[in-house]
JSON list of C-alpha atoms in Angstrom, two decimals:
[
{"chain": "S", "resi": 212, "resn": "UNK", "atom": "CA", "xyz": [62.74, 150.87, 83.64]},
{"chain": "S", "resi": 213, "resn": "UNK", "atom": "CA", "xyz": [61.80, 147.24, 84.32]},
{"chain": "S", "resi": 214, "resn": "UNK", "atom": "CA", "xyz": [58.20, 147.88, 83.18]},
{"chain": "S", "resi": 215, "resn": "UNK", "atom": "CA", "xyz": [59.47, 148.71, 79.70]},
{"chain": "S", "resi": 216, "resn": "UNK", "atom": "CA", "xyz": [61.56, 145.56, 79.38]},
{"chain": "S", "resi": 217, "resn": "UNK", "atom": "CA", "xyz": [60.25, 142.97, 76.93]},
{"chain": "S", "resi": 218, "resn": "UNK", "atom": "CA", "xyz": [61.58, 139.49, 76.22]},
{"chain": "S", "resi": 219, "resn": "UNK", "atom": "CA", "xyz": [59.20, 138.89, 73.31]},
{"chain": "S", "resi": 220, "resn": "UNK", "atom": "CA", "xyz": [62.06, 138.57, 70.79]},
{"chain": "S", "resi": 221, "resn": "UNK", "atom": "CA", "xyz": [63.84, 135.98, 72.94]},
{"chain": "S", "resi": 222, "resn": "UNK", "atom": "CA", "xyz": [63.66, 132.31, 73.75]},
{"chain": "S", "resi": 223, "resn": "UNK", "atom": "CA", "xyz": [64.88, 131.10, 77.12]},
{"chain": "S", "resi": 224, "resn": "UNK", "atom": "CA", "xyz": [66.67, 127.76, 77.44]},
{"chain": "S", "resi": 225, "resn": "UNK", "atom": "CA", "xyz": [66.85, 126.84, 81.11]},
{"chain": "S", "resi": 226, "resn": "UNK", "atom": "CA", "xyz": [67.56, 124.09, 83.58]},
{"chain": "S", "resi": 227, "resn": "UNK", "atom": "CA", "xyz": [64.30, 122.44, 84.57]},
{"chain": "S", "resi": 228, "resn": "UNK", "atom": "CA", "xyz": [65.06, 123.16, 88.20]},
{"chain": "S", "resi": 229, "resn": "UNK", "atom": "CA", "xyz": [64.11, 126.79, 87.49]},
{"chain": "S", "resi": 230, "resn": "UNK", "atom": "CA", "xyz": [60.64, 125.98, 86.10]},
{"chain": "S", "resi": 231, "resn": "UNK", "atom": "CA", "xyz": [58.73, 127.19, 89.21]},
{"chain": "S", "resi": 232, "resn": "UNK", "atom": "CA", "xyz": [60.38, 130.62, 89.27]},
{"chain": "S", "resi": 233, "resn": "UNK", "atom": "CA", "xyz": [60.31, 131.23, 85.52]},
{"chain": "S", "resi": 234, "resn": "UNK", "atom": "CA", "xyz": [56.67, 130.14, 85.25]},
{"chain": "S", "resi": 235, "resn": "UNK", "atom": "CA", "xyz": [55.82, 132.54, 88.05]},
{"chain": "S", "resi": 236, "resn": "UNK", "atom": "CA", "xyz": [57.55, 135.40, 86.24]},
{"chain": "S", "resi": 237, "resn": "UNK", "atom": "CA", "xyz": [55.45, 134.56, 83.19]},
{"chain": "S", "resi": 238, "resn": "UNK", "atom": "CA", "xyz": [52.26, 134.51, 85.25]},
{"chain": "S", "resi": 239, "resn": "UNK", "atom": "CA", "xyz": [52.88, 137.97, 86.69]},
{"chain": "S", "resi": 240, "resn": "UNK", "atom": "CA", "xyz": [53.68, 139.37, 83.25]},
{"chain": "S", "resi": 241, "resn": "UNK", "atom": "CA", "xyz": [57.41, 139.98, 83.65]},
{"chain": "S", "resi": 242, "resn": "UNK", "atom": "CA", "xyz": [58.45, 137.31, 81.14]},
{"chain": "S", "resi": 243, "resn": "UNK", "atom": "CA", "xyz": [56.68, 137.44, 77.80]},
{"chain": "S", "resi": 244, "resn": "UNK", "atom": "CA", "xyz": [58.81, 134.68, 76.40]},
{"chain": "S", "resi": 245, "resn": "UNK", "atom": "CA", "xyz": [58.80, 131.07, 75.20]},
{"chain": "S", "resi": 246, "resn": "UNK", "atom": "CA", "xyz": [60.90, 128.84, 77.47]},
{"chain": "S", "resi": 247, "resn": "UNK", "atom": "CA", "xyz": [62.52, 125.48, 76.75]},
{"chain": "S", "resi": 248, "resn": "UNK", "atom": "CA", "xyz": [63.95, 123.28, 79.48]},
{"chain": "S", "resi": 249, "resn": "UNK", "atom": "CA", "xyz": [66.51, 120.58, 80.04]},
{"chain": "S", "resi": 250, "resn": "UNK", "atom": "CA", "xyz": [65.64, 117.99, 82.67]},
{"chain": "S", "resi": 251, "resn": "UNK", "atom": "CA", "xyz": [66.25, 118.97, 86.31]},
{"chain": "S", "resi": 252, "resn": "UNK", "atom": "CA", "xyz": [69.31, 117.57, 88.05]},
{"chain": "S", "resi": 253, "resn": "UNK", "atom": "CA", "xyz": [71.59, 117.05, 85.03]},
{"chain": "S", "resi": 254, "resn": "UNK", "atom": "CA", "xyz": [74.56, 118.60, 86.84]},
{"chain": "S", "resi": 255, "resn": "UNK", "atom": "CA", "xyz": [75.23, 115.01, 87.89]},
{"chain": "S", "resi": 256, "resn": "UNK", "atom": "CA", "xyz": [75.17, 113.75, 84.30]},
{"chain": "S", "resi": 257, "resn": "UNK", "atom": "CA", "xyz": [77.19, 116.25, 82.22]},
{"chain": "S", "resi": 258, "resn": "UNK", "atom": "CA", "xyz": [77.06, 114.21, 79.02]},
{"chain": "S", "resi": 259, "resn": "UNK", "atom": "CA", "xyz": [73.25, 114.14, 79.08]},
{"chain": "S", "resi": 260, "resn": "UNK", "atom": "CA", "xyz": [73.14, 117.83, 80.03]},
{"chain": "S", "resi": 261, "resn": "UNK", "atom": "CA", "xyz": [75.25, 118.65, 77.01]},
{"chain": "S", "resi": 262, "resn": "UNK", "atom": "CA", "xyz": [73.02, 116.61, 74.68]},
{"chain": "S", "resi": 263, "resn": "UNK", "atom": "CA", "xyz": [69.81, 118.18, 76.00]},
{"chain": "S", "resi": 264, "resn": "UNK", "atom": "CA", "xyz": [71.22, 121.72, 76.05]},
{"chain": "S", "resi": 265, "resn": "UNK", "atom": "CA", "xyz": [72.40, 121.45, 72.44]},
{"chain": "S", "resi": 266, "resn": "UNK", "atom": "CA", "xyz": [69.04, 120.01, 71.37]},
{"chain": "S", "resi": 267, "resn": "UNK", "atom": "CA", "xyz": [67.08, 122.79, 73.06]},
{"chain": "S", "resi": 268, "resn": "UNK", "atom": "CA", "xyz": [69.34, 125.46, 71.60]},
{"chain": "S", "resi": 269, "resn": "UNK", "atom": "CA", "xyz": [68.76, 124.07, 68.12]},
{"chain": "S", "resi": 270, "resn": "UNK", "atom": "CA", "xyz": [65.00, 124.19, 68.71]},
{"chain": "S", "resi": 271, "resn": "UNK", "atom": "CA", "xyz": [65.28, 127.73, 70.10]},
{"chain": "S", "resi": 272, "resn": "UNK", "atom": "CA", "xyz": [67.11, 128.94, 67.00]},
{"chain": "S", "resi": 273, "resn": "UNK", "atom": "CA", "xyz": [64.14, 127.99, 64.86]},
{"chain": "S", "resi": 274, "resn": "UNK", "atom": "CA", "xyz": [61.89, 130.51, 66.57]},
{"chain": "S", "resi": 275, "resn": "UNK", "atom": "CA", "xyz": [64.17, 133.34, 67.72]},
{"chain": "S", "resi": 276, "resn": "UNK", "atom": "CA", "xyz": [67.43, 135.08, 66.93]},
{"chain": "S", "resi": 277, "resn": "UNK", "atom": "CA", "xyz": [68.05, 135.93, 70.57]},
{"chain": "S", "resi": 278, "resn": "UNK", "atom": "CA", "xyz": [68.47, 133.26, 73.22]},
{"chain": "S", "resi": 279, "resn": "UNK", "atom": "CA", "xyz": [69.16, 133.44, 76.95]},
{"chain": "S", "resi": 280, "resn": "UNK", "atom": "CA", "xyz": [70.60, 130.32, 78.57]},
{"chain": "S", "resi": 281, "resn": "UNK", "atom": "CA", "xyz": [69.48, 130.21, 82.20]},
{"chain": "S", "resi": 282, "resn": "UNK", "atom": "CA", "xyz": [72.31, 128.17, 83.69]},
{"chain": "S", "resi": 283, "resn": "UNK", "atom": "CA", "xyz": [75.12, 128.80, 86.12]},
{"chain": "S", "resi": 284, "resn": "UNK", "atom": "CA", "xyz": [78.73, 128.74, 85.03]},
{"chain": "S", "resi": 285, "resn": "UNK", "atom": "CA", "xyz": [80.51, 127.11, 87.93]},
{"chain": "S", "resi": 286, "resn": "UNK", "atom": "CA", "xyz": [78.58, 124.18, 89.36]},
{"chain": "S", "resi": 287, "resn": "UNK", "atom": "CA", "xyz": [75.90, 123.30, 86.80]},
{"chain": "S", "resi": 288, "resn": "UNK", "atom": "CA", "xyz": [78.21, 121.52, 84.35]},
{"chain": "S", "resi": 289, "resn": "UNK", "atom": "CA", "xyz": [81.39, 119.80, 85.50]},
{"chain": "S", "resi": 290, "resn": "UNK", "atom": "CA", "xyz": [83.13, 117.57, 82.96]},
{"chain": "S", "resi": 291, "resn": "UNK", "atom": "CA", "xyz": [85.50, 115.35, 84.95]},
{"chain": "S", "resi": 292, "resn": "UNK", "atom": "CA", "xyz": [87.03, 113.89, 81.79]},
{"chain": "S", "resi": 293, "resn": "UNK", "atom": "CA", "xyz": [87.80, 117.33, 80.38]},
{"chain": "S", "resi": 294, "resn": "UNK", "atom": "CA", "xyz": [87.87, 120.00, 83.13]},
{"chain": "S", "resi": 295, "resn": "UNK", "atom": "CA", "xyz": [88.58, 122.72, 80.58]},
{"chain": "S", "resi": 296, "resn": "UNK", "atom": "CA", "xyz": [85.30, 122.00, 78.81]},
{"chain": "S", "resi": 297, "resn": "UNK", "atom": "CA", "xyz": [82.74, 124.25, 80.48]},
{"chain": "S", "resi": 298, "resn": "UNK", "atom": "CA", "xyz": [79.10, 125.04, 79.86]},
{"chain": "S", "resi": 299, "resn": "UNK", "atom": "CA", "xyz": [80.28, 128.16, 78.04]},
{"chain": "S", "resi": 300, "resn": "UNK", "atom": "CA", "xyz": [82.29, 125.94, 75.71]},
{"chain": "S", "resi": 301, "resn": "UNK", "atom": "CA", "xyz": [79.14, 123.98, 74.89]},
{"chain": "S", "resi": 302, "resn": "UNK", "atom": "CA", "xyz": [77.21, 127.21, 74.26]},
{"chain": "S", "resi": 303, "resn": "UNK", "atom": "CA", "xyz": [80.01, 128.69, 72.18]},
{"chain": "S", "resi": 304, "resn": "UNK", "atom": "CA", "xyz": [79.90, 125.68, 69.85]},
{"chain": "S", "resi": 305, "resn": "UNK", "atom": "CA", "xyz": [76.26, 126.47, 69.16]},
{"chain": "S", "resi": 306, "resn": "UNK", "atom": "CA", "xyz": [76.84, 130.06, 68.10]},
{"chain": "S", "resi": 307, "resn": "UNK", "atom": "CA", "xyz": [76.41, 131.09, 64.49]},
{"chain": "S", "resi": 308, "resn": "UNK", "atom": "CA", "xyz": [76.22, 134.35, 62.65]},
{"chain": "S", "resi": 309, "resn": "UNK", "atom": "CA", "xyz": [73.02, 136.29, 63.13]},
{"chain": "S", "resi": 310, "resn": "UNK", "atom": "CA", "xyz": [72.20, 134.86, 66.56]},
{"chain": "S", "resi": 311, "resn": "UNK", "atom": "CA", "xyz": [72.61, 136.41, 70.00]},
{"chain": "S", "resi": 312, "resn": "UNK", "atom": "CA", "xyz": [73.17, 133.74, 72.67]},
{"chain": "S", "resi": 313, "resn": "UNK", "atom": "CA", "xyz": [74.07, 134.69, 76.23]},
{"chain": "S", "resi": 314, "resn": "UNK", "atom": "CA", "xyz": [74.19, 132.81, 79.53]},
{"chain": "S", "resi": 315, "resn": "UNK", "atom": "CA", "xyz": [73.04, 134.23, 82.84]},
{"chain": "S", "resi": 316, "resn": "UNK", "atom": "CA", "xyz": [76.09, 135.53, 84.72]},
{"chain": "S", "resi": 317, "resn": "UNK", "atom": "CA", "xyz": [75.72, 133.43, 87.89]},
{"chain": "S", "resi": 318, "resn": "UNK", "atom": "CA", "xyz": [77.43, 130.46, 89.51]},
{"chain": "S", "resi": 319, "resn": "UNK", "atom": "CA", "xyz": [74.32, 128.28, 89.93]},
{"chain": "S", "resi": 320, "resn": "UNK", "atom": "CA", "xyz": [70.58, 128.40, 90.58]},
{"chain": "S", "resi": 321, "resn": "UNK", "atom": "CA", "xyz": [71.10, 129.58, 94.16]},
{"chain": "S", "resi": 322, "resn": "UNK", "atom": "CA", "xyz": [73.06, 132.52, 92.85]},
{"chain": "S", "resi": 323, "resn": "UNK", "atom": "CA", "xyz": [70.15, 133.41, 90.55]},
{"chain": "S", "resi": 324, "resn": "UNK", "atom": "CA", "xyz": [67.91, 133.98, 93.57]},
{"chain": "S", "resi": 325, "resn": "UNK", "atom": "CA", "xyz": [70.30, 135.36, 96.19]},
{"chain": "S", "resi": 326, "resn": "UNK", "atom": "CA", "xyz": [73.88, 136.58, 96.12]},
{"chain": "S", "resi": 327, "resn": "UNK", "atom": "CA", "xyz": [76.58, 134.92, 98.18]},
{"chain": "S", "resi": 328, "resn": "UNK", "atom": "CA", "xyz": [76.46, 137.82, 100.60]},
{"chain": "S", "resi": 329, "resn": "UNK", "atom": "CA", "xyz": [72.69, 137.50, 100.97]},
{"chain": "S", "resi": 330, "resn": "UNK", "atom": "CA", "xyz": [73.02, 133.77, 101.65]},
{"chain": "S", "resi": 331, "resn": "UNK", "atom": "CA", "xyz": [75.67, 134.44, 104.28]},
{"chain": "S", "resi": 332, "resn": "UNK", "atom": "CA", "xyz": [73.27, 136.75, 106.07]},
{"chain": "S", "resi": 333, "resn": "UNK", "atom": "CA", "xyz": [70.54, 134.12, 105.94]},
{"chain": "S", "resi": 334, "resn": "UNK", "atom": "CA", "xyz": [72.94, 131.51, 107.32]},
{"chain": "S", "resi": 335, "resn": "UNK", "atom": "CA", "xyz": [73.71, 133.68, 110.39]},
{"chain": "S", "resi": 336, "resn": "UNK", "atom": "CA", "xyz": [77.06, 131.99, 110.87]},
{"chain": "S", "resi": 337, "resn": "UNK", "atom": "CA", "xyz": [75.70, 128.45, 110.57]},
{"chain": "S", "resi": 338, "resn": "UNK", "atom": "CA", "xyz": [76.66, 125.88, 107.96]},
{"chain": "S", "resi": 339, "resn": "UNK", "atom": "CA", "xyz": [73.51, 125.76, 105.81]},
{"chain": "S", "resi": 340, "resn": "UNK", "atom": "CA", "xyz": [72.43, 123.63, 102.86]},
{"chain": "S", "resi": 341, "resn": "UNK", "atom": "CA", "xyz": [70.61, 125.97, 100.49]},
{"chain": "S", "resi": 342, "resn": "UNK", "atom": "CA", "xyz": [68.17, 124.90, 97.81]},
{"chain": "S", "resi": 343, "resn": "UNK", "atom": "CA", "xyz": [65.49, 126.33, 95.53]},
{"chain": "S", "resi": 344, "resn": "UNK", "atom": "CA", "xyz": [61.86, 125.17, 95.08]},
{"chain": "S", "resi": 345, "resn": "UNK", "atom": "CA", "xyz": [62.87, 122.98, 92.14]},
{"chain": "S", "resi": 346, "resn": "UNK", "atom": "CA", "xyz": [65.21, 120.93, 94.29]},
{"chain": "S", "resi": 347, "resn": "UNK", "atom": "CA", "xyz": [62.27, 119.76, 96.37]},
{"chain": "S", "resi": 348, "resn": "UNK", "atom": "CA", "xyz": [59.66, 119.57, 93.61]},
{"chain": "S", "resi": 349, "resn": "UNK", "atom": "CA", "xyz": [61.95, 117.56, 91.32]},
{"chain": "S", "resi": 350, "resn": "UNK", "atom": "CA", "xyz": [63.96, 115.81, 94.02]},
{"chain": "S", "resi": 351, "resn": "UNK", "atom": "CA", "xyz": [63.58, 112.39, 92.38]},
{"chain": "S", "resi": 352, "resn": "UNK", "atom": "CA", "xyz": [65.45, 113.72, 89.35]},
{"chain": "S", "resi": 353, "resn": "UNK", "atom": "CA", "xyz": [67.85, 116.01, 91.20]},
{"chain": "S", "resi": 354, "resn": "UNK", "atom": "CA", "xyz": [68.94, 113.17, 93.48]},
{"chain": "S", "resi": 355, "resn": "UNK", "atom": "CA", "xyz": [68.56, 110.37, 90.95]},
{"chain": "S", "resi": 356, "resn": "UNK", "atom": "CA", "xyz": [70.80, 107.45, 91.85]},
{"chain": "S", "resi": 357, "resn": "UNK", "atom": "CA", "xyz": [71.29, 108.59, 95.44]},
{"chain": "S", "resi": 358, "resn": "UNK", "atom": "CA", "xyz": [70.56, 106.26, 98.33]},
{"chain": "S", "resi": 359, "resn": "UNK", "atom": "CA", "xyz": [70.61, 106.82, 102.08]},
{"chain": "S", "resi": 360, "resn": "UNK", "atom": "CA", "xyz": [74.36, 106.24, 102.15]},
{"chain": "S", "resi": 361, "resn": "UNK", "atom": "CA", "xyz": [74.89, 109.09, 99.67]},
{"chain": "S", "resi": 362, "resn": "UNK", "atom": "CA", "xyz": [72.66, 111.31, 101.75]},
{"chain": "S", "resi": 363, "resn": "UNK", "atom": "CA", "xyz": [74.55, 110.44, 104.91]},
{"chain": "S", "resi": 364, "resn": "UNK", "atom": "CA", "xyz": [77.83, 111.35, 103.22]},
{"chain": "S", "resi": 365, "resn": "UNK", "atom": "CA", "xyz": [76.64, 114.77, 102.12]},
{"chain": "S", "resi": 366, "resn": "UNK", "atom": "CA", "xyz": [73.96, 116.31, 104.31]},
{"chain": "S", "resi": 367, "resn": "UNK", "atom": "CA", "xyz": [74.92, 115.88, 107.99]},
{"chain": "S", "resi": 368, "resn": "UNK", "atom": "CA", "xyz": [77.80, 118.36, 107.53]},
{"chain": "S", "resi": 369, "resn": "UNK", "atom": "CA", "xyz": [75.17, 121.09, 107.28]},
{"chain": "S", "resi": 370, "resn": "UNK", "atom": "CA", "xyz": [74.75, 121.43, 111.01]},
{"chain": "S", "resi": 371, "resn": "UNK", "atom": "CA", "xyz": [72.52, 124.50, 110.61]},
{"chain": "S", "resi": 372, "resn": "UNK", "atom": "CA", "xyz": [69.98, 122.56, 108.54]},
{"chain": "S", "resi": 373, "resn": "UNK", "atom": "CA", "xyz": [68.51, 123.40, 105.15]},
{"chain": "S", "resi": 374, "resn": "UNK", "atom": "CA", "xyz": [67.03, 126.64, 103.85]},
{"chain": "S", "resi": 375, "resn": "UNK", "atom": "CA", "xyz": [64.94, 126.91, 100.70]},
{"chain": "S", "resi": 376, "resn": "UNK", "atom": "CA", "xyz": [65.29, 130.25, 98.93]},
{"chain": "S", "resi": 377, "resn": "UNK", "atom": "CA", "xyz": [61.64, 130.86, 98.13]},
{"chain": "S", "resi": 378, "resn": "UNK", "atom": "CA", "xyz": [60.61, 133.93, 96.11]},
{"chain": "S", "resi": 379, "resn": "UNK", "atom": "CA", "xyz": [57.24, 132.57, 94.98]},
{"chain": "S", "resi": 380, "resn": "UNK", "atom": "CA", "xyz": [55.52, 131.19, 98.10]},
{"chain": "S", "resi": 381, "resn": "UNK", "atom": "CA", "xyz": [56.18, 127.64, 96.93]},
{"chain": "S", "resi": 382, "resn": "UNK", "atom": "CA", "xyz": [57.05, 126.00, 100.26]},
{"chain": "S", "resi": 383, "resn": "UNK", "atom": "CA", "xyz": [53.86, 126.89, 102.14]},
{"chain": "S", "resi": 384, "resn": "UNK", "atom": "CA", "xyz": [51.64, 125.84, 99.23]},
{"chain": "S", "resi": 385, "resn": "UNK", "atom": "CA", "xyz": [53.57, 122.60, 98.76]},
{"chain": "S", "resi": 386, "resn": "UNK", "atom": "CA", "xyz": [53.41, 121.80, 102.48]},
{"chain": "S", "resi": 387, "resn": "UNK", "atom": "CA", "xyz": [49.62, 122.06, 102.41]},
{"chain": "S", "resi": 388, "resn": "UNK", "atom": "CA", "xyz": [49.37, 119.08, 100.05]},
{"chain": "S", "resi": 389, "resn": "UNK", "atom": "CA", "xyz": [52.69, 117.27, 100.47]},
{"chain": "S", "resi": 390, "resn": "UNK", "atom": "CA", "xyz": [53.68, 117.61, 104.10]},
{"chain": "S", "resi": 391, "resn": "UNK", "atom": "CA", "xyz": [54.60, 113.91, 104.30]},
{"chain": "S", "resi": 392, "resn": "UNK", "atom": "CA", "xyz": [57.00, 114.30, 101.38]},
{"chain": "S", "resi": 393, "resn": "UNK", "atom": "CA", "xyz": [58.74, 117.19, 103.11]},
{"chain": "S", "resi": 394, "resn": "UNK", "atom": "CA", "xyz": [59.04, 115.15, 106.31]},
{"chain": "S", "resi": 395, "resn": "UNK", "atom": "CA", "xyz": [60.36, 112.17, 104.33]},
{"chain": "S", "resi": 396, "resn": "UNK", "atom": "CA", "xyz": [62.92, 114.42, 102.63]},
{"chain": "S", "resi": 397, "resn": "UNK", "atom": "CA", "xyz": [64.09, 115.79, 105.98]},
{"chain": "S", "resi": 398, "resn": "UNK", "atom": "CA", "xyz": [64.32, 112.25, 107.34]},
{"chain": "S", "resi": 399, "resn": "UNK", "atom": "CA", "xyz": [66.33, 111.14, 104.29]},
{"chain": "S", "resi": 400, "resn": "UNK", "atom": "CA", "xyz": [68.74, 114.06, 104.51]},
{"chain": "S", "resi": 401, "resn": "UNK", "atom": "CA", "xyz": [68.88, 114.02, 108.32]},
{"chain": "S", "resi": 402, "resn": "UNK", "atom": "CA", "xyz": [68.46, 117.81, 108.36]},
{"chain": "S", "resi": 403, "resn": "UNK", "atom": "CA", "xyz": [65.45, 120.05, 108.82]},
{"chain": "S", "resi": 404, "resn": "UNK", "atom": "CA", "xyz": [64.26, 122.09, 105.86]},
{"chain": "S", "resi": 405, "resn": "UNK", "atom": "CA", "xyz": [62.63, 125.48, 106.18]},
{"chain": "S", "resi": 406, "resn": "UNK", "atom": "CA", "xyz": [61.89, 128.25, 103.70]},
{"chain": "S", "resi": 407, "resn": "UNK", "atom": "CA", "xyz": [62.97, 131.86, 103.73]},
{"chain": "S", "resi": 408, "resn": "UNK", "atom": "CA", "xyz": [60.96, 134.33, 101.70]},
{"chain": "S", "resi": 409, "resn": "UNK", "atom": "CA", "xyz": [63.11, 136.39, 99.36]},
{"chain": "S", "resi": 410, "resn": "UNK", "atom": "CA", "xyz": [62.30, 138.82, 96.57]},
{"chain": "S", "resi": 411, "resn": "UNK", "atom": "CA", "xyz": [62.43, 138.31, 92.82]},
{"chain": "S", "resi": 412, "resn": "UNK", "atom": "CA", "xyz": [64.61, 141.37, 92.22]},
{"chain": "S", "resi": 413, "resn": "UNK", "atom": "CA", "xyz": [67.80, 139.34, 91.93]},
{"chain": "S", "resi": 414, "resn": "UNK", "atom": "CA", "xyz": [66.37, 136.90, 89.34]},
{"chain": "S", "resi": 415, "resn": "UNK", "atom": "CA", "xyz": [64.81, 139.71, 87.33]},
{"chain": "S", "resi": 416, "resn": "UNK", "atom": "CA", "xyz": [68.13, 141.58, 87.25]},
{"chain": "S", "resi": 417, "resn": "UNK", "atom": "CA", "xyz": [70.03, 138.44, 86.21]},
{"chain": "S", "resi": 418, "resn": "UNK", "atom": "CA", "xyz": [67.67, 137.88, 83.27]},
{"chain": "S", "resi": 419, "resn": "UNK", "atom": "CA", "xyz": [67.74, 141.52, 82.18]},
{"chain": "S", "resi": 420, "resn": "UNK", "atom": "CA", "xyz": [71.54, 141.61, 82.32]},
{"chain": "S", "resi": 421, "resn": "UNK", "atom": "CA", "xyz": [71.66, 138.61, 79.97]},
{"chain": "S", "resi": 422, "resn": "UNK", "atom": "CA", "xyz": [69.73, 140.50, 77.29]},
{"chain": "S", "resi": 423, "resn": "UNK", "atom": "CA", "xyz": [71.43, 142.22, 74.42]},
{"chain": "S", "resi": 424, "resn": "UNK", "atom": "CA", "xyz": [72.47, 145.72, 75.49]},
{"chain": "S", "resi": 425, "resn": "UNK", "atom": "CA", "xyz": [70.05, 147.44, 73.13]},
{"chain": "S", "resi": 426, "resn": "UNK", "atom": "CA", "xyz": [67.09, 145.64, 74.72]},
{"chain": "S", "resi": 427, "resn": "UNK", "atom": "CA", "xyz": [67.76, 146.54, 78.35]}
]
C-alpha cells in the first residue's frame, strides 16, 4: 500500500527541526513533495512561529491545493497570553475554500518518530530527555537565549541521560565530524547523549494519515 502513495499534489509546511528526517524520506523516494520550513526552535517564540507559519502557508497555497502541516499540537506552540489560541487556531485562520490543509496528528516532533509507549520502553524506567537529530544539528536555534543557568535548571532532572531518536543514522555520521560539539553539548546539559536507532514506520504513517482520505 505504501508503495502506491504519492505526495506529488501536496506541499509540506514543517518545523525546521524535522529537516533531516523529511529530507531523508525525499532521498529514498518516499516523499515526492515540495517542503517549506519555519525556523527550528520557534516553540520558544510563539509570535514568530505564527508569523512564519502563516507566511509559509501562503506560499504553499500558490503551488498546491493540498497542504500538510508537520507540527505537533500540544507542545510546539504555546501562547501564554492566550492559552486558548492553539496551532490549530492559526491553521484554521488560513483555510479557504478549495484548499485541503491538515496537521499531523501528534503532540510534538518526538511523537512523530516514536509513540509514548515506545519511548517508555526505550527509557527502561529511567527519567530520560528525548530529542531528535534536529535538536542537536540546530541546537543554536533550538536553545537560542539559553545560558548555562537555564541548562542547569532543566537538564539535571533527567537522571537517565539523553536519548536521540535516530531513524536516519544521523548521530554516528555527525559524531565522525563533530565529536567535540557533541561533547560540548553533553557538558553544557550535564547529561550524556546517546542515540537509539528506530524505524521510519511511525513518521511515514503520521504523514500518510494527514493526507486527504482519497489519497491514502
